[in-house]
Amino acid sequence: MKAMVRMRRSTLGIALLLLMAIGLGFWLYPNADHFQTPPYTTEKPLTYLSKVAAGPEGSTIVIGDSRQEIVRMSSEGSIEELVRQDSSDGSRHDFTEIAVAADGTIYVLDTILDGYGLYVQEERIVSYTPGDTKGKLLYTYKGSGTNKRVGLIKGLQVAGDSIYFYINESTSVTLNRLSAAGGKPEQTLAFELPADRYLSEIVGYEAGQIYYSTKRGAIFNVKADGVSEMSYPLEGMDRTRKNFPEGLLLGENGRLYFIDRFVNAVSSMNASDSSDLITVIDEAGLSALAPSAESLDIMDLTLDAAGRMELILGDSKVTISEDKSPAQVLMKLTYDRSTIVKGWVTWLGAAALLIILIFLIRLLYVYVLNRRISLFFKQVFAIVPILIVAMILLSNFIYNSFSSKMEDEMQKQLSLLARNGQNIINGDQLNRLTSPNDYMSKDYQTIRSKMNFLFESEDPANRKGLYSTLYRYENGEIFIIMDDDDGVNMYKPFPVNELNRLVVENGEVVTDRWEDATGKWLYAIGPIYDSTNKIVGVYETGRDVNVLYQSNQTIYKSIMRNIGLISVALIVLVLAVTYYLLSSLRKLRKSVMEMASGNWDVRVNIRSQDEVGDLGEQFNRMAVHIRTYIKDITSFSEASHRFVPQQIFKYLGKKGITDIHLGDQVQQNMTVMVANIRSFHQLSKQLSPKENFDFMNAFLKRFSPFVRTEEGLISKYLGAGFMALFPARNEDALRAAVSIRRELVSYNESLKASGYAPVDLGMAIHKGPLMLGIVGEEQRMEGNVISDDVNITATLERMSDTMGASILVTRTFFDQLRAPERFRFRQLGRVRIEGKDEPIELIDVYEGDSDMERGLKDRTKTMFEKGIMLCQEGRFFDARETFIEVIKINRFDKAAKLYFYLCDEYYQKGSTEGWNGTLAV
């Protein structure tokens, strides 16, 4: 009856937990975005900003992360909303323009590029109401598909319930009005560009108050009759031939603002008559107002409702008031409280789901499976995860190898194309391009046609995203002349850095990566020469790295899918074979266990005529070979003592054993490690001489490889241990010691299985000068090490048990480690060694101790080292009490006990005369 009640309760509990798990899963799925950042993250840095617009109630909206996100922030710098691009359709999406309505609705121009991130395939106007991160599509424009990175829609603006934008086709420009609800746009104005003028940016939507800039660096005003009249630069304006206006902004105060790209300044003038041209803020003034800004390149500007100017730099937003008081600089934004709380709730929900699943599995194990799992399912639980992990690692290895090779090949191709730039571009023609006014001149068009020569026979879709850029090098400065980005204007200054300096000064071809507000690029640059063999420009070609990553991700998904199918088939096959072979494997396992226990005469009898039967037969043969091998290796070990160790040759500068002569020697500064089995004499008394011999051979065979793995050599076998030298890195010795300590655990398990008592190792490490050479006589010689530091190391090894340290090292050695924090350690204080005048400071490295011992020493480390300090200061009572606390936690701590008795004695009787805080052991 009680069993029935328990069964009903367990069934009810399983059903309840299952319902809770399903409910949590459905709740977590739409909130999965919160898993992209840890819940404790409270700040987000501004990166690669490109556009800004003022919103209602002091808010600001920016386009950042290389055109991949929109951030709505409050005036205090908190994130109110975050919109990310969705590239699930396989195309590159860029936010290129932005406008904000009075109700806070964000209107953006979503420019869709081809799969390689170069050609504009489509332009969309999308609206995001407050709280909406999915967006609503209002209008789609296909275009010609030949524009690069920036399409034909320009001047996105919003007024009331209407959205205004321009479409620039050839020399015609049309103004369109679109309802905020979407639908078909209405054309409200059309005008023609003046001869040899090419539209760059445009602002305004009311007749007579429309201003646009051209690729030749001028600003025009469109009159009510549609005729364009130049507004900038006019006769008498203090401007050079290279000044170029960007980021046009028509303020409500009747002034036209723009960024003077050549000098990186903001200028403004009366829009109606182009009078009162002033510099609102220049780079020097910006540096003074915002000294904390890392980059001073002005990307865009806007005016908020209070008349303050908001500038965005590459990685910060700067707000400048009209009175030029200290500017507000925002480089990091904070998540609002609701977002942080929701993030924590989501992560806690995931943790709760995990706990529920664990309890659900436990209930199934206890009440459904009755705490019993068949051997077959144990095999399933062991093999399936291994196969899955192995296949994942294999797929990642294949993908990484392919991706790395793809990137290397791309760099080689780019380097070749960049080097070829000097052959296809005429440097003399480049010299004749002296200002933006030369845009689309005869020389300009000739150069551009030659730049496109490599791609002219290819369909745009086959260009695979390769772009090219040409720079002019003039008077130590670099300017962009032409670029495969229709949004980049001619003679835009480009910073001189270490890489492009190698090109313009040394004529080298350089490859590297670059990231800015327009994206991430893999590129190569090479020099352009004129007829006098002078470097006058730089040719760049590259590819969008994001697109390359997306292409690689497609390949990665294909690899994962195919390997997943193979894995499923392989798992089914392996499980079927495992089920069939279990009976034979049990017999084989029994025989293996007997051999592991030392029964070398064991035989296995498997009658199945298959691979397991072959394995049984080979096992019997292996047992014979092992018996023979043990006999042979014993004989070989005795004979090999007549020869000098091979590792010593290279340190003595000898080619081989025939070059070795008695007395050869060399002095080197090396790390010495001594390892010995503690209390070996007690174990050896229980063994016969042959068993002692076999035991030591087995011991050295098991632990010696750890020394060789870390590029060390065993200089001498010490009967119950060995001395090893590490001539390369100090870390090699410590890593070898830690590995040996960890291997000792499994070694003792094998000893226990063989009927032997477990053993313990004492290890010490020190570093100092030593003499390595050949000693003996002509008929018997061996390599040997002579050094006082070797004796110190041997003494320290004998002290290690007394000090309770598995690995005892000196401060001299430890201070020479490059990253000592990688190892768990604690200071043991200064110790005086007999025969040495100066005390030696010792350190206990317990990285290789058991989990329990490491945990106890971790807990008591601070307290223990405090006790050492108190003892050295002569505060024996306080030190004694401190060590008592350590011993209460770790009653196995020999060092704490040693110091406790010392401090207790000194406290009771007083310290010896001349005592200086040094422990005598």
Coordinates of N, CA and C in Angstrom, one line a residue, residues 304-398:
D304 N 19.3 69.4 -30.8 CA 18.1 68.9 -30.0 C 17.1 70.1 -29.8
A305 N 16.0 69.8 -29.1 CA 15.0 70.7 -29.0 C 15.4 72.0 -28.2
A306 N 16.5 71.8 -27.4 CA 17.0 73.0 -26.6 C 18.0 73.8 -27.3
G307 N 18.3 73.4 -28.6 CA 19.2 74.2 -29.4 C 20.7 73.7 -29.2
R308 N 20.9 72.7 -28.4 CA 22.2 72.2 -28.2 C 22.7 71.3 -29.4
M309 N 23.9 71.4 -29.7 CA 24.5 70.6 -30.8 C 25.0 69.3 -30.3
E310 N 24.6 68.2 -30.9 CA 25.0 66.9 -30.6 C 25.9 66.4 -31.7
L311 N 27.1 66.1 -31.4 CA 28.1 65.5 -32.4 C 28.3 64.1 -32.0
I312 N 28.5 63.2 -33.0 CA 29.0 61.9 -32.8 C 30.3 61.7 -33.4
L313 N 31.2 61.2 -32.6 CA 32.6 60.9 -33.0 C 32.6 59.4 -33.3
G314 N 33.7 58.8 -33.5 CA 33.8 57.4 -33.8 C 33.3 56.5 -32.7
D315 N 33.5 56.9 -31.4 CA 33.1 56.1 -30.3 C 32.6 56.9 -29.2
S316 N 32.0 58.0 -29.4 CA 31.4 58.8 -28.4 C 30.4 59.9 -28.9
K317 N 29.5 60.3 -28.0 CA 28.6 61.4 -28.3 C 28.9 62.6 -27.5
V318 N 29.0 63.8 -28.2 CA 29.4 65.0 -27.5 C 28.3 66.0 -27.6
T319 N 27.8 66.5 -26.5 CA 26.7 67.5 -26.5 C 27.3 68.8 -26.1
I320 N 27.1 69.8 -27.0 CA 27.7 71.2 -26.9 C 26.6 72.2 -26.8
S321 N 26.6 72.9 -25.6 CA 25.5 73.9 -25.5 C 25.9 75.2 -26.2
E322 N 25.0 76.1 -26.4 CA 25.2 77.3 -27.1 C 26.3 78.2 -26.5
D323 N 26.4 78.2 -25.1 CA 27.3 79.0 -24.5 C 28.7 78.4 -24.4
K324 N 28.9 77.2 -25.1 CA 30.2 76.6 -25.2 C 30.7 76.2 -23.8
S325 N 29.8 75.9 -22.9 CA 30.3 75.4 -21.6 C 30.8 74.0 -21.7
P326 N 31.5 73.4 -20.7 CA 32.1 72.1 -20.8 C 31.1 71.1 -21.4
A327 N 31.5 70.4 -22.5 CA 30.7 69.5 -23.2 C 30.4 68.2 -22.4
Q328 N 29.2 67.6 -22.7 CA 28.9 66.3 -22.1 C 29.4 65.2 -23.1
V329 N 30.3 64.3 -22.6 CA 30.8 63.3 -23.5 C 30.3 62.0 -23.0
L330 N 29.7 61.2 -23.8 CA 29.2 59.9 -23.5 C 30.0 58.8 -24.3
M331 N 30.7 58.0 -23.7 CA 31.4 56.9 -24.4 C 30.8 55.5 -24.0
K332 N 30.1 55.5 -22.9 CA 29.5 54.2 -22.5 C 28.0 54.5 -22.1
L333 N 27.1 53.7 -22.4 CA 25.7 53.8 -22.0 C 25.4 52.8 -21.0
T334 N 24.4 53.1 -20.1 CA 24.0 52.2 -19.1 C 22.6 51.6 -19.5
Y335 N 22.4 50.3 -19.2 CA 21.1 49.7 -19.4 C 20.2 50.2 -18.3
D336 N 18.9 50.4 -18.7 CA 18.0 50.9 -17.7 C 17.6 49.7 -16.7
R337 N 17.0 50.1 -15.6 CA 16.7 49.2 -14.6 C 15.9 48.0 -15.0
S338 N 14.8 48.3 -15.8 CA 13.9 47.2 -16.2 C 14.6 46.2 -17.1
T339 N 15.6 46.6 -17.9 CA 16.3 45.7 -18.8 C 17.2 44.8 -17.9
I340 N 17.9 45.4 -16.9 CA 18.8 44.7 -16.0 C 18.0 43.6 -15.3
V341 N 16.8 44.1 -14.7 CA 16.0 43.2 -13.9 C 15.5 42.0 -14.8
K342 N 15.0 42.4 -16.0 CA 14.5 41.3 -16.9 C 15.6 40.3 -17.3
G343 N 16.9 40.9 -17.5 CA 18.0 40.0 -17.7 C 18.3 39.0 -16.6
W344 N 18.3 39.5 -15.4 CA 18.5 38.6 -14.2 C 17.4 37.6 -14.1
V345 N 16.1 38.1 -14.3 CA 15.0 37.1 -14.2 C 15.1 36.0 -15.3
T346 N 15.6 36.4 -16.5 CA 15.7 35.4 -17.5 C 16.8 34.4 -17.2
W347 N 17.9 34.9 -16.7 CA 19.0 34.0 -16.3 C 18.6 33.1 -15.2
L348 N 17.9 33.7 -14.2 CA 17.4 32.8 -13.1 C 16.4 31.8 -13.5
G349 N 15.6 32.2 -14.5 CA 14.6 31.3 -15.0 C 15.3 30.1 -15.7
A350 N 16.4 30.4 -16.4 CA 17.2 29.3 -17.0 C 17.8 28.4 -16.0
A351 N 18.3 29.0 -14.9 CA 18.9 28.2 -13.8 C 17.8 27.3 -13.2
A352 N 16.6 27.9 -13.0 CA 15.5 27.1 -12.4 C 15.1 26.0 -13.3
L353 N 15.1 26.2 -14.6 CA 14.8 25.2 -15.6 C 15.8 24.0 -15.5
L354 N 17.1 24.4 -15.4 CA 18.2 23.4 -15.2 C 18.0 22.6 -13.9
I355 N 17.6 23.2 -12.8 CA 17.4 22.5 -11.6 C 16.2 21.6 -11.7
I356 N 15.2 22.1 -12.3 CA 14.0 21.2 -12.5 C 14.3 20.0 -13.3
L357 N 15.1 20.2 -14.4 CA 15.5 19.0 -15.2 C 16.3 18.0 -14.4
I358 N 17.2 18.5 -13.6 CA 18.0 17.6 -12.7 C 17.1 16.8 -11.8
F359 N 16.2 17.5 -11.1 CA 15.3 16.8 -10.2 C 14.4 15.8 -11.0
L360 N 14.0 16.2 -12.2 CA 13.2 15.3 -13.0 C 13.9 14.1 -13.4
I361 N 15.2 14.2 -13.7 CA 16.0 13.1 -14.0 C 16.2 12.2 -12.8
R362 N 16.4 12.8 -11.7 CA 16.6 12.1 -10.4 C 15.3 11.3 -10.1
L363 N 14.1 11.9 -10.2 CA 12.9 11.2 -10.0 C 12.7 10.0 -10.9
L364 N 13.1 10.2 -12.2 CA 13.0 9.1 -13.1 C 13.9 7.9 -12.7
Y365 N 15.1 8.3 -12.3 CA 16.1 7.3 -11.9 C 15.7 6.6 -10.7
V366 N 15.1 7.3 -9.7 CA 14.8 6.6 -8.4 C 13.5 5.8 -8.5
Y367 N 12.5 6.4 -9.1 CA 11.1 5.8 -9.0 C 10.7 5.0 -10.3
V368 N 11.3 5.4 -11.4 CA 11.0 4.7 -12.6 C 12.0 3.6 -12.9
L369 N 13.3 3.9 -12.8 CA 14.3 2.9 -13.1 C 14.8 2.2 -11.9
N370 N 14.2 2.5 -10.7 CA 14.5 1.9 -9.4 C 16.1 1.8 -9.1
R371 N 16.7 3.0 -9.4 CA 18.1 3.1 -9.2 C 19.0 2.1 -9.9
R372 N 18.5 1.6 -11.0 CA 19.3 0.6 -11.7 C 19.3 1.0 -13.2
I373 N 20.5 1.0 -13.8 CA 20.7 1.3 -15.2 C 21.5 0.1 -15.8
S374 N 21.0 -0.4 -16.8 CA 21.7 -1.5 -17.5 C 23.0 -1.1 -18.0
L375 N 23.9 -2.1 -18.2 CA 25.2 -1.9 -18.7 C 25.1 -1.3 -20.1
F376 N 24.2 -1.7 -20.9 CA 24.0 -1.2 -22.2 C 23.8 0.4 -22.2
F377 N 22.9 0.8 -21.3 CA 22.6 2.2 -21.3 C 23.8 3.0 -20.7
K378 N 24.5 2.4 -19.8 CA 25.8 3.0 -19.3 C 26.7 3.2 -20.5
Q379 N 26.8 2.2 -21.4 CA 27.6 2.4 -22.6 C 27.1 3.5 -23.4
V380 N 25.8 3.6 -23.5 CA 25.2 4.7 -24.3 C 25.6 6.0 -23.8
F381 N 25.4 6.2 -22.4 CA 25.7 7.5 -21.8 C 27.2 7.8 -21.9
A382 N 28.0 6.8 -22.1 CA 29.5 7.1 -22.2 C 29.9 7.4 -23.6
I383 N 29.4 6.5 -24.5 CA 29.9 6.6 -25.9 C 29.2 7.8 -26.7
V384 N 27.9 8.0 -26.5 CA 27.2 9.0 -27.3 C 27.8 10.4 -27.1
P385 N 28.0 10.8 -25.8 CA 28.6 12.2 -25.6 C 29.9 12.3 -26.2
I386 N 30.7 11.2 -26.1 CA 32.1 11.3 -26.7 C 32.0 11.4 -28.2
L387 N 31.2 10.6 -28.8 CA 31.0 10.7 -30.2 C 30.5 12.1 -30.7
I388 N 29.6 12.6 -29.9 CA 29.1 14.0 -30.3 C 30.1 15.0 -30.1
V389 N 30.9 15.0 -29.0 CA 31.9 16.0 -28.8 C 33.0 15.8 -29.8
A390 N 33.4 14.5 -30.1 CA 34.4 14.3 -31.1 C 34.0 14.8 -32.5
M391 N 32.7 14.6 -32.9 CA 32.3 15.1 -34.2 C 32.2 16.7 -34.2
I392 N 31.8 17.2 -33.1 CA 31.8 18.7 -33.0 C 33.2 19.3 -33.1
L393 N 34.2 18.6 -32.4 CA 35.6 19.0 -32.5 C 36.1 18.8 -33.9
L394 N 35.7 17.7 -34.6 CA 36.1 17.5 -35.9 C 35.6 18.5 -36.9
S395 N 34.3 18.8 -36.7 CA 33.7 19.8 -37.6 C 34.3 21.2 -37.4
N396 N 34.6 21.5 -36.1 CA 35.3 22.8 -35.9 C 36.7 22.8 -36.4
F397 N 37.4 21.7 -36.3 CA 38.7 21.6 -36.9 C 38.7 21.8 -38.4
I398 N 37.7 21.1 -39.1 CA 37.6 21.3 -40.5 C 37.3 22.7 -40.9

